[in-house]
Short mmCIF file of C-alpha atoms in Angstrom, two decimals:
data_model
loop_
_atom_site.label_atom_id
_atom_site.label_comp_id
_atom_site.label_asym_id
_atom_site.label_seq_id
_atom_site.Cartn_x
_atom_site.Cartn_y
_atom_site.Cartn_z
CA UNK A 1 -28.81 202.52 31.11
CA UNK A 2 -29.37 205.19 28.06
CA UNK A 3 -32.97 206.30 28.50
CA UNK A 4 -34.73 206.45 25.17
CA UNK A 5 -37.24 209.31 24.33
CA UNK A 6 -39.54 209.13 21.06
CA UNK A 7 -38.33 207.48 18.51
CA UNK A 8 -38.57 210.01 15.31
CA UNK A 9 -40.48 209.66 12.59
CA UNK A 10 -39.16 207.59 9.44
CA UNK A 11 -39.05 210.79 7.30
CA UNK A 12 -36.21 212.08 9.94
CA UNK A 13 -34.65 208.09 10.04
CA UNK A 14 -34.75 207.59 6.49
CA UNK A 15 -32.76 211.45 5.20
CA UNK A 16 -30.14 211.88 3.48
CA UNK A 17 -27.68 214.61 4.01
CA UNK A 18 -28.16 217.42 1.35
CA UNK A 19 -25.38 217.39 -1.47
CA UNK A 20 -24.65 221.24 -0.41
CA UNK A 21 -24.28 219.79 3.12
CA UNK A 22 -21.60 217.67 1.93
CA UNK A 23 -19.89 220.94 0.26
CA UNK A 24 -20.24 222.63 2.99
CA UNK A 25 -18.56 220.22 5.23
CA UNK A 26 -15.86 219.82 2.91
CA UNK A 27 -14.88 223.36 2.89
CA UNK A 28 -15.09 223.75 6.18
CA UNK A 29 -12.21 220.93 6.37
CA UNK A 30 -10.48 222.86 3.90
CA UNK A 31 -10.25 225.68 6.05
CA UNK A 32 -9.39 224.09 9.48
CA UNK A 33 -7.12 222.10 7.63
CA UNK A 34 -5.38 225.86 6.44
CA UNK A 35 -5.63 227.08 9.34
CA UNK A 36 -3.77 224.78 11.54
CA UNK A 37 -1.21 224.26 8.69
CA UNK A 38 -0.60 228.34 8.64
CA UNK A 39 -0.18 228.17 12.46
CA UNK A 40 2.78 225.47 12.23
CA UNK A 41 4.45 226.93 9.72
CA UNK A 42 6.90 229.82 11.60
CA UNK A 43 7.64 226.53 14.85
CA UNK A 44 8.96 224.87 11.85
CA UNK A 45 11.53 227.29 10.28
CA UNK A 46 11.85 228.62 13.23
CA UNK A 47 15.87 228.06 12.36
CA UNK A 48 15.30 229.42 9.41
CA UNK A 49 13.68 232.48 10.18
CA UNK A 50 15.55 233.14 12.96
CA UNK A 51 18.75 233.40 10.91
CA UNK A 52 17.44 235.42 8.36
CA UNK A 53 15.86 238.05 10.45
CA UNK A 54 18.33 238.06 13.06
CA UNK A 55 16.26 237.03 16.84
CA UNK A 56 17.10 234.64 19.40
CA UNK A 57 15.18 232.45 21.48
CA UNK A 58 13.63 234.74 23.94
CA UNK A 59 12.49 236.78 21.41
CA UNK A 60 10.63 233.74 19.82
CA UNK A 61 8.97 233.44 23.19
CA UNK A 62 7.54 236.83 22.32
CA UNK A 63 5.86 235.62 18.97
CA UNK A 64 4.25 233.41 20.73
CA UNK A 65 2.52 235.48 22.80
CA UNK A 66 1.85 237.89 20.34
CA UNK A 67 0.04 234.98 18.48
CA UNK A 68 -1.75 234.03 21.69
CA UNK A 69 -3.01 236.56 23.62
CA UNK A 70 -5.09 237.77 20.43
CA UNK A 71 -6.31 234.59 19.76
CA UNK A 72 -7.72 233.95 23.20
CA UNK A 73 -9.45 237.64 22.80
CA UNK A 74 -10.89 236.91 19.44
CA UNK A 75 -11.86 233.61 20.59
CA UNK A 76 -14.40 235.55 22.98
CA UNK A 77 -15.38 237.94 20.51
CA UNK A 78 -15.67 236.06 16.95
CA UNK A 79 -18.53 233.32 18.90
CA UNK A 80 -20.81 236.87 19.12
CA UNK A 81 -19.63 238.46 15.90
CA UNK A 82 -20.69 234.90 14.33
CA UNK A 83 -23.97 234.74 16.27
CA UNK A 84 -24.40 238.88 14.92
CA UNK A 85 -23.75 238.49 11.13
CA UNK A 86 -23.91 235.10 10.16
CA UNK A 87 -20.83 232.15 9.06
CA UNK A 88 -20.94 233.60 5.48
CA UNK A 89 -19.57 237.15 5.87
CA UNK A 90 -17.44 235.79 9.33
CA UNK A 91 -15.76 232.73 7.89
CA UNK A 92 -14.72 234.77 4.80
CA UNK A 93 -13.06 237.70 6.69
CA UNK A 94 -11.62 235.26 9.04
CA UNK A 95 -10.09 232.81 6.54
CA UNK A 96 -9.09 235.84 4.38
CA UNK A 97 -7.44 237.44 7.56
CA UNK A 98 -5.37 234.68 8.88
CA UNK A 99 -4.18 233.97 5.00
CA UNK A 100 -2.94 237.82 4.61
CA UNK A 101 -1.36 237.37 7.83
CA UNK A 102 0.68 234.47 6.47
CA UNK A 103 1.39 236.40 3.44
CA UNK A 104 2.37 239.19 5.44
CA UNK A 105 4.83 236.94 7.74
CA UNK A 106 6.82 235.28 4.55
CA UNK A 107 7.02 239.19 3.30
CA UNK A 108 8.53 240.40 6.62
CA UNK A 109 11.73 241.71 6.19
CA UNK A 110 12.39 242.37 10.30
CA UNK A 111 11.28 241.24 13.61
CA UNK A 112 8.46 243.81 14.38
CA UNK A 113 7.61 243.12 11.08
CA UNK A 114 7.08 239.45 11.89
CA UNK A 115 5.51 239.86 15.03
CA UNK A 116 2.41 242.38 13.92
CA UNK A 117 1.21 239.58 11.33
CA UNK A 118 1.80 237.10 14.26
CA UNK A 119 -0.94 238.90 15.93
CA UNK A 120 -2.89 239.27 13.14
CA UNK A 121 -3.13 235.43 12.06
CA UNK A 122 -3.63 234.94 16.28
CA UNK A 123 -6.79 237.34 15.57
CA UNK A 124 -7.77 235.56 12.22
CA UNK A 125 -7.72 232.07 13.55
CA UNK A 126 -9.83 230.94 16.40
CA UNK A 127 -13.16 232.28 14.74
CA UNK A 128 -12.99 229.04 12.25
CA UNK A 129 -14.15 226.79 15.04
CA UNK A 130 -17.29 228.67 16.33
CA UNK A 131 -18.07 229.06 12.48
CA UNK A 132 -17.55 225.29 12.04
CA UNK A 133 -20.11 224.81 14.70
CA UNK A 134 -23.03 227.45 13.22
CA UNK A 135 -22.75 226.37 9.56
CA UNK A 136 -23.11 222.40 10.76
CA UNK A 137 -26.18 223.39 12.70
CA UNK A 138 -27.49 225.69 9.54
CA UNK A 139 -26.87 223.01 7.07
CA UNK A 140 -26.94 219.65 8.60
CA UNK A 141 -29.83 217.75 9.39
CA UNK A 142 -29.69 216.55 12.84
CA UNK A 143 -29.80 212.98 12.46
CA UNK A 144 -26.25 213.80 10.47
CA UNK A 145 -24.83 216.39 13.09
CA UNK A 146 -22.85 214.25 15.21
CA UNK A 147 -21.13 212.42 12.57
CA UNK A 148 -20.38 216.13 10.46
CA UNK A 149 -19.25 217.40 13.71
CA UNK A 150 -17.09 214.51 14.15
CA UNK A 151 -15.83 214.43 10.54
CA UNK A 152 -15.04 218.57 10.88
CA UNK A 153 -13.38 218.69 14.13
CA UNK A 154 -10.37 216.98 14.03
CA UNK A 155 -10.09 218.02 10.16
CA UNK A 156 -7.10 220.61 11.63
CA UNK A 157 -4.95 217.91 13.01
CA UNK A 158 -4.50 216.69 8.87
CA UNK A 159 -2.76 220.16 8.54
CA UNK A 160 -0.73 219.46 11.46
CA UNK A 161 -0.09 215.93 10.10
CA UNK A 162 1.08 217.91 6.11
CA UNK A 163 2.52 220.93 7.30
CA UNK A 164 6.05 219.38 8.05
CA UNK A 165 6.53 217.77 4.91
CA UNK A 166 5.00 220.70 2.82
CA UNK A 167 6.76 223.31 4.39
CA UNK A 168 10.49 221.54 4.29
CA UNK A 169 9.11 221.30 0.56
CA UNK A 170 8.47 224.49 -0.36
CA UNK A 171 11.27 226.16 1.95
CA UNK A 172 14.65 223.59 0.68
CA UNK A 173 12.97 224.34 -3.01
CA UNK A 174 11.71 227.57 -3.43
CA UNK A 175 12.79 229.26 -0.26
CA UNK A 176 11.02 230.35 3.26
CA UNK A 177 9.00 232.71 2.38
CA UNK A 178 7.28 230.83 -0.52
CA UNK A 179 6.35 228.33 2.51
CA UNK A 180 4.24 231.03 4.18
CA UNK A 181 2.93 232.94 0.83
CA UNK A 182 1.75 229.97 -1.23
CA UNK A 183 -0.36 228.78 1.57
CA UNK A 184 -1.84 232.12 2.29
CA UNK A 185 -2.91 232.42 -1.55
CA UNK A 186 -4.34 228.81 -1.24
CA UNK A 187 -6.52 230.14 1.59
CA UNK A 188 -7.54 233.49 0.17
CA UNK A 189 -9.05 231.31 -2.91
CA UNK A 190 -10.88 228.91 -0.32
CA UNK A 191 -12.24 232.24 1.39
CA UNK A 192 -13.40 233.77 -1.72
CA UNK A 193 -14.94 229.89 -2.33
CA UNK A 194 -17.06 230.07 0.87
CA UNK A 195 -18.48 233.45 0.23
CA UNK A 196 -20.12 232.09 -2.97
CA UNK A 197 -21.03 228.89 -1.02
CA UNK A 198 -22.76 229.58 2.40
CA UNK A 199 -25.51 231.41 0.86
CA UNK A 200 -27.84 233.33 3.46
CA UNK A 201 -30.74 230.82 2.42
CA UNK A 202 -29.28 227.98 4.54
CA UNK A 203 -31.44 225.02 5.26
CA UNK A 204 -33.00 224.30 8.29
CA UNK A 205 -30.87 222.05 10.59
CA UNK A 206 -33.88 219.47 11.28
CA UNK A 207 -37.66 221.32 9.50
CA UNK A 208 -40.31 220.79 11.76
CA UNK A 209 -41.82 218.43 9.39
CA UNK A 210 -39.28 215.76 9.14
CA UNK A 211 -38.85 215.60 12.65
CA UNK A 212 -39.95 216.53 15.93
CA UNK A 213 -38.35 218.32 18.86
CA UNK A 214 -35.50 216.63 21.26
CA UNK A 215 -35.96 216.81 24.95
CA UNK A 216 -32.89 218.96 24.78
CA UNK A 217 -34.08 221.13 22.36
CA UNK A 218 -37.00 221.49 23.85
CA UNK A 219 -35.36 222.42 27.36
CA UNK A 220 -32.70 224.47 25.23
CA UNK A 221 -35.21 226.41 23.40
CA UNK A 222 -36.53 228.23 26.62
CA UNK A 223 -34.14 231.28 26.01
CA UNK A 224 -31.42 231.86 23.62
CA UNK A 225 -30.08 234.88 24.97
CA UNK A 226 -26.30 235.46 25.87
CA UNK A 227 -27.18 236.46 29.13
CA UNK A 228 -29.33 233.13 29.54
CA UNK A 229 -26.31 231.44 27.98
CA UNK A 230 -24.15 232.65 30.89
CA UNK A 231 -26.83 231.95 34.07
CA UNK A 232 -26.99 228.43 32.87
CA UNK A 233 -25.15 226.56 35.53
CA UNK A 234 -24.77 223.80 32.39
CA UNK A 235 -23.20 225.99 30.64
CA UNK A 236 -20.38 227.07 33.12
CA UNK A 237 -19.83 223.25 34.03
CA UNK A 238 -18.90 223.20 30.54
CA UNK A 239 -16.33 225.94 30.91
CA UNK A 240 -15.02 224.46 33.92
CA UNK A 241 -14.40 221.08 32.33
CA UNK A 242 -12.96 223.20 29.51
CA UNK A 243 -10.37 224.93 31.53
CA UNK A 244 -9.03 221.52 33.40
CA UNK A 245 -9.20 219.63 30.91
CA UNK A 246 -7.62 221.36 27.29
CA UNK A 247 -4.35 222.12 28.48
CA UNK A 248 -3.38 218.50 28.04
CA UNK A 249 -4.32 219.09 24.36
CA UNK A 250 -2.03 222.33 24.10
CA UNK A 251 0.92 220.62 26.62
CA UNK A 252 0.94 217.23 23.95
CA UNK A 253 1.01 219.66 21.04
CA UNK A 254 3.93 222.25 21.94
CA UNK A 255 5.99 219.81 24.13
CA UNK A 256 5.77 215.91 22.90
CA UNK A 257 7.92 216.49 19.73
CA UNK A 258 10.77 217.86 21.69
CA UNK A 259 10.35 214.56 24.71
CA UNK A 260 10.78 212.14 22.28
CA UNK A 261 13.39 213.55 20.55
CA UNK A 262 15.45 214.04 23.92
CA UNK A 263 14.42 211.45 26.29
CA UNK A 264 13.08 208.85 24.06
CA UNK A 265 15.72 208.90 21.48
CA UNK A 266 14.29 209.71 18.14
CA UNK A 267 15.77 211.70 15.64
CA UNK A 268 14.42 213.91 13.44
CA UNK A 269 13.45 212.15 10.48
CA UNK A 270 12.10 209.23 12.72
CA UNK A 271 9.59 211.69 14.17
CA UNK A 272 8.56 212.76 10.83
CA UNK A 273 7.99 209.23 10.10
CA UNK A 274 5.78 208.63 12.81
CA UNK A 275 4.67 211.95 14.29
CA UNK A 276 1.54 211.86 12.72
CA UNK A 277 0.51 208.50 13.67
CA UNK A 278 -1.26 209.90 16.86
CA UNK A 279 -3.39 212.64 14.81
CA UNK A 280 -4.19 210.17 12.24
CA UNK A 281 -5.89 207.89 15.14
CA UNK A 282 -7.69 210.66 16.57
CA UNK A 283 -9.66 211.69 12.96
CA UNK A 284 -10.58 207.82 12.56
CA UNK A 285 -11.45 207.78 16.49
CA UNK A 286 -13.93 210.69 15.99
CA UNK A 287 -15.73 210.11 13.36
CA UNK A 288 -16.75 206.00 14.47
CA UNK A 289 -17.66 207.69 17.87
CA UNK A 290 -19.99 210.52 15.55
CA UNK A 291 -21.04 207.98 13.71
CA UNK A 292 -22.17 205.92 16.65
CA UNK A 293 -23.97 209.02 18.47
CA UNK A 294 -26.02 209.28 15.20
CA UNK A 295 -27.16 205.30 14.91
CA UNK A 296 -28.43 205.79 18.87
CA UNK A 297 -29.80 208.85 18.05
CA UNK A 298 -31.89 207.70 15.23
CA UNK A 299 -32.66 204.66 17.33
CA UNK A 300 -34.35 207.51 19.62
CA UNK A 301 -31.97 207.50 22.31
CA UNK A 302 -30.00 210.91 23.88
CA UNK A 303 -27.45 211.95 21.86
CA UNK A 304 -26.05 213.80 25.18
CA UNK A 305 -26.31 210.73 27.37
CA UNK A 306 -24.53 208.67 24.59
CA UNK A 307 -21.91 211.58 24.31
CA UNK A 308 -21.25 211.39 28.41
CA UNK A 309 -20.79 207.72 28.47
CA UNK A 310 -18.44 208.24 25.80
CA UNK A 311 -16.44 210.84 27.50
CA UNK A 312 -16.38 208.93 31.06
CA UNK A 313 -15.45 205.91 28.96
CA UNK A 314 -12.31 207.95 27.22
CA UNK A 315 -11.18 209.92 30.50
CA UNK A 316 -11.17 206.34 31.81
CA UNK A 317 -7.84 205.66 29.26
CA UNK A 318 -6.14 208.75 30.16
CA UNK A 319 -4.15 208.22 33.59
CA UNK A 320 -2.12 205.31 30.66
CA UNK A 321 -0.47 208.81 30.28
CA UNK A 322 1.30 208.85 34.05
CA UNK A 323 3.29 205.58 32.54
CA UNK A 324 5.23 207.47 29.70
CA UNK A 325 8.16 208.44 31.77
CA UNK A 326 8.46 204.81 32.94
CA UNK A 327 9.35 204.09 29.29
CA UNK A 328 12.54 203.91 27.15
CA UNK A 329 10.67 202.42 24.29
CA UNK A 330 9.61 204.48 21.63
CA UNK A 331 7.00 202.27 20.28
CA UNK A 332 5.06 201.82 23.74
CA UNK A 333 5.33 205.85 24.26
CA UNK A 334 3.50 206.55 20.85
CA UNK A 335 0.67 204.32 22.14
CA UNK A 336 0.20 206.43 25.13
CA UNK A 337 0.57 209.42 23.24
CA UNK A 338 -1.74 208.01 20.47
CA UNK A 339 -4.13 206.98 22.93
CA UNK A 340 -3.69 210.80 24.88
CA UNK A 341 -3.93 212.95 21.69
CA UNK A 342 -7.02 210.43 20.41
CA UNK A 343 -9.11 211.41 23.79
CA UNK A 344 -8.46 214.88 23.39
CA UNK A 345 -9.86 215.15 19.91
CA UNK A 346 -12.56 213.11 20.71
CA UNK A 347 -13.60 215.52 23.75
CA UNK A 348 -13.25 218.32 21.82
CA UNK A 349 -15.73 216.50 18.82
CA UNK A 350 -18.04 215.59 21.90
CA UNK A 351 -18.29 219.31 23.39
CA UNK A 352 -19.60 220.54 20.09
CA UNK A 353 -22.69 217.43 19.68
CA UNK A 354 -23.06 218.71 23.60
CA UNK A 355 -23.73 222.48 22.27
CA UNK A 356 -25.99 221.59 19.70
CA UNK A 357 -27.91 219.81 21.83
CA UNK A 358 -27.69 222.00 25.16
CA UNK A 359 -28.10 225.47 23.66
CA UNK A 360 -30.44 227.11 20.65
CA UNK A 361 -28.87 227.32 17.51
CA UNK A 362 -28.67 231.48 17.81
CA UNK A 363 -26.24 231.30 21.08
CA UNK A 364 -23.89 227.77 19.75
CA UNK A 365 -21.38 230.00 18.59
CA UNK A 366 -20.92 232.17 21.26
CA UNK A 367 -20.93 228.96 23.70
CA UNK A 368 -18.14 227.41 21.25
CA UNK A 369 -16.13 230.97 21.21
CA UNK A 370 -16.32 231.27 25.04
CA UNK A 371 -15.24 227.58 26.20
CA UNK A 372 -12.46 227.93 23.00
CA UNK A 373 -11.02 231.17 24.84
CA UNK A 374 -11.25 229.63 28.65
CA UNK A 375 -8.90 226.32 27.55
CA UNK A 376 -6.42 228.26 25.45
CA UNK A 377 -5.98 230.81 28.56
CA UNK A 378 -5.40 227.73 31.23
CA UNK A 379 -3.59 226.28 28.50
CA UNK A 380 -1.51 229.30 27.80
CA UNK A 381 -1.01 229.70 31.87
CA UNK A 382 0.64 225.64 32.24
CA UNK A 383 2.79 226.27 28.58
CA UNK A 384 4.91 229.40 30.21
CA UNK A 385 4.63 227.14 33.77
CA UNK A 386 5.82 224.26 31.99
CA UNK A 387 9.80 224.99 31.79
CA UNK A 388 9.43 225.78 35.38
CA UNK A 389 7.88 222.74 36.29
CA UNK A 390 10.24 220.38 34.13
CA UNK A 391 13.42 222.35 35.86
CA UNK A 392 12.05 221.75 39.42
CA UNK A 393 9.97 218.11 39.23
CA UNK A 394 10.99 217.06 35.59
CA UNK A 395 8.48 215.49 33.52
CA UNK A 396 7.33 212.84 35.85
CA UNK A 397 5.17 215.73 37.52
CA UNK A 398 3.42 217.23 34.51
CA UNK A 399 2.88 213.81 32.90
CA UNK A 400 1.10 212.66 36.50
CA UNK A 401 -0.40 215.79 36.59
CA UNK A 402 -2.15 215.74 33.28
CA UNK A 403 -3.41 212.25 33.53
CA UNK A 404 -6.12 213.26 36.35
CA UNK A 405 -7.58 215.91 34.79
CA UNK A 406 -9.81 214.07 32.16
CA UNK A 407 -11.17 211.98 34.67
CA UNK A 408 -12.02 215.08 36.76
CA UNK A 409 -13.64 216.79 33.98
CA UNK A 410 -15.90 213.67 33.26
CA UNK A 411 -17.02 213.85 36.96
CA UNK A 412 -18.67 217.63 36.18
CA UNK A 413 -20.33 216.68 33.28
CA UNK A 414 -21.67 213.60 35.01
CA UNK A 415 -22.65 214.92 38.24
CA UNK A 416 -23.90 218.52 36.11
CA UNK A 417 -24.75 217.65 32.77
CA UNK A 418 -25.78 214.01 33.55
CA UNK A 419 -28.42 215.15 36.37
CA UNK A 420 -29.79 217.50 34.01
CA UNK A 421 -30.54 215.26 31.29
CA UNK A 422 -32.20 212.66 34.13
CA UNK A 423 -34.68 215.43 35.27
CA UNK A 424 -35.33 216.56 31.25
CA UNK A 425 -35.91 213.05 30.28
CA UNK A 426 -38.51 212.46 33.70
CA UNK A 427 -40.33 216.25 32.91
CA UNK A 428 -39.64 217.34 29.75
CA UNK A 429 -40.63 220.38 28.45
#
C-alpha cells in the first residue's frame, strides 16, 4: 500500500499553474515536436535523396551513424552544459543548431555534404530533452510537474505522427529540399521565440511558502553535486534500467514500419493511415498517468511510489509483445504495438517525475543527459545487431527478446528505488 507523508498545505493544493508556465510548456512542445519531425525527414526521402545525390544503401548506413554517434556524445555533454548556463541560452543554441543543420541538409549538393549536417543536427538534438526537464522544474509548481512532464514528453512522437504527411507535402509540391529548409526556418523562429521567453527570473518550482519539503526532496537535497549524482547507487539503478530497457523504444521505431509492411501485409498508404495510431495512444496514455501522479500527490501520497506501481503495472503488459509473430492480422498486431510503443512513452514520462523527485533541481539535467546517452548507445548496439539477428533467428527472437526486458527493468527500480523510498518514508530527513 502507497504510504502517505504530510499532506501539504491548501495554499500548495489549491495553485494554479502560472500563465507563463503554460507558455513555457507549450514551446517546449513546439520544439520536441521540431525536433523529432527534422530527424524523420532524410528516412523518408530517403529515395529521393538518394537519387539525387547519387549513394546507395550502405552508404545510408553511414548517415546514420554520423547522426548517432554525436548524439549519444552530446547527450552526455548538453545535461552539464544545461546544468552550467541555464535552459535559456542552451535551448536556443540547440534548437537553432539542429534547424541550420536541416537547412544545411536540403542545401547539400553531395554526399559529404549531407553527412557533416547529419552530424550536426545528431549534435543539436538530444540537448532538447534535458532542457525539457530543467525549464519544467524552473517554472512549474510541483503539484503541476508530473502532469507538465507528462504533457511534454511524448510531445515528439506528434512530429513523428506529421512528418510523413508534411514532408510528402512539401517534397511532391515544392520539391525535397523545401521539405528540409521550411522546417528548419520554422524552428529558427521558435528558437529566437524561447530566448525572449525563458527569462533568467524563472519562478521557483514549489516557494517555500506555498509548500513544504517532500521526503524526497528532503533526502535529495543532501548534495547536488555531479560527483554525488554518480555515487548514488539510485542513480546508477536508473541507468541500468535505462540501458535494458530503451532499446525496445529505438527497435519499434526504426524496424516496425518495415514488419508490417513485409510480413503483415500492409501497403504503404495503409501504414500512413494507421501508423500513427500507436503514438497517438501513448500522448493520451501519459498525460492520464501525469495527471493521476499529481491527484495522489496532492492527496499527500509519494509521487515516486505512485510512479513505480505504475511502471511494474505497464512492464506487466509488455511480454503481449512475444505474440506479434504469432499473428497474420494486422489489426491485432497494431494493438500489441500500440500497447508496446504506449509503455515505452509512458516509462520514459515516468523517469523524468523520478528525477525531479530523486535528485536537486541543479544536477536533473545532467541525470536526464546521462541516462538519455546510456539507452541510445544499447540501443544503437541491438539496431546494427538487429539484421544479424533477423538473418540467423528471424523476428521471433528479437520480438521474445524485447518483451522481458521491461519487466526486468521494473524489478531494479523495485528492489533499488522502491527500498529506498521505504527507509525515506520510516527516517526521513
Amino acid at each position: 500500500m502507497t504510504q502517505a507523508t504530510a499532506a501539504p498545505p491548501a495554499a500548495a493544493r489549491s495553485a494554479r499553474m502560472p500563465a507563463k508556465a503554460w507558455l513555457i510548456l507549450g514551446l517546449l512542445m513546439t520544439l520536441l515536436v521540431l525536433n523529432y519531425f527534422d530527424r524523420q525527414t532524410l528516412s523518408i526521402l530517403k529515395p529521393v535523396v538518394k537519387t539525387a545525390l547519387d549513394f546507395d544503401d550502405r552508404a545510408y548506413s553511414l548517415l546514420t551513424f554520423a547522426f548517432m554517434l554525436p548524439y549519444i556524445v552530446m547527450y552526455v555533454v548538453s545535461g552539464r552544459l544545461i546544468d552550467r548556463f541555464g535552459t535559456r541560452i542552451c535551448m536556443t543554441v540547440f534548437a537553432a543548431g539542429w534547424s541550420i543543420a536541416n537547412i544545411a541538409s536540403g542545401l547539400s549538393h553531395n554526399f559529404a555534404h549531407l553527412a557533416a549536417s547529419r552530424a550536426m543536427l545528431g549534435a543539436a538534438e538530444p540537448g532538447a530533452f534535458p532542457v525539457v526537464q530543467r525549464a519544467i522544474l524552473n517554472w512549474v509548481p510541483v503539484e503541476h510537474r508530473a502532469l507538465a512532464i507528462s504533457i511534454a514528453t511524448p510531445a515528439g512522437n506528434i512530429g513523428a505522427i506529421l512528418a510523413p504527411p508534411l514532408i510528402a507535402l512539401l517534397a511532391t509540391g515544392i520539391g525535397w529540399r523545401a521539405a528540409f529548409v521550411i522546417p528548419g526556418l520554422v524552428g529558427a523562429a521558435i528558437a529566437l521565440a524561447w530566448w525572449f521567453t525563458d527569462t533568467r527570473h524563472a519562478p521557483a518550482a514549489r516557494p517555500a511558502a506555498q509548500a513544504a519539503p517532500l521526503p524526497s526532496e528532503a533526502i535529495a537535497d543532501r548534495s547536488s553535486s555531479a560527483g554525488a549524482l554518480l555515487r548514488d547507487k539510485r542513480f546508477w539503478a536508473l541507468a541500468a534500467v535505462r540501458m535494458i530497457s530503451d532499446p525496445v523504444w529505438y527497435f519499434y521505431l526504426f524496424w516496425m514500419p518495415g514488419y508490417l509492411q513485409e510480413r503483415v501485409g500492409l501497403s504503404l498508404a495503409e501504414l500512413g493511415l494507421v501508423g500513427g495510431i500507436p503514438y497517438i495512444a501513448a500522448v493520451v496514455a501519459c498525460i492520464v498517468l501525469g495527471r493521476t501522479v499529481d491527484r495522489s500527490t496532492a492527496r499527500g501520497h509519494d509521487p515516486i511510489r505512485i510512479q513505480l506501481r505504475i511502471f511494474a503495472f505497464s512492464a506487466a503488459l509488455m511480454p503481449f509483445g512475444a505474440l506479434i509473430t504469432m499473428t497474420s492480422s494486422a489489426t491485432i498486431a497494431m494493438i500489441i504495438i500500440t500497447v508496446v510503443v504506449a509503455v515505452c512513452q509512458i516509462w520514459f514520462a515516468g523517469f523524468y517525475v523520478v528525477l525531479a523527485g530523486l535528485f536537486p533541481v541543479k544536477v536533473n539535467a545532467t541525470a536526464v543527459g546521462l541516462l538519455g546517452a546510456v539507452g541510445a548507445s544499447t540501443s544503437l548496439v541491438l539496431n546494427l545487431l538487429a539484421g544479424w539477428i533477423l538473418v540467423q533467428f528471424d523476428y521471433v527472437a528479437l520480438f521474445a527478446g524485447l518483451a522481458i526486458l521491461h519487466p526486468i527493468s521494473a524489478v531494479i527500480l523495485m528492489v533499488v528505488i522502491g527500498r529506498s523510498r521505504k527507509a525515506g518514508a520510516v527516517q526521513p530527513d
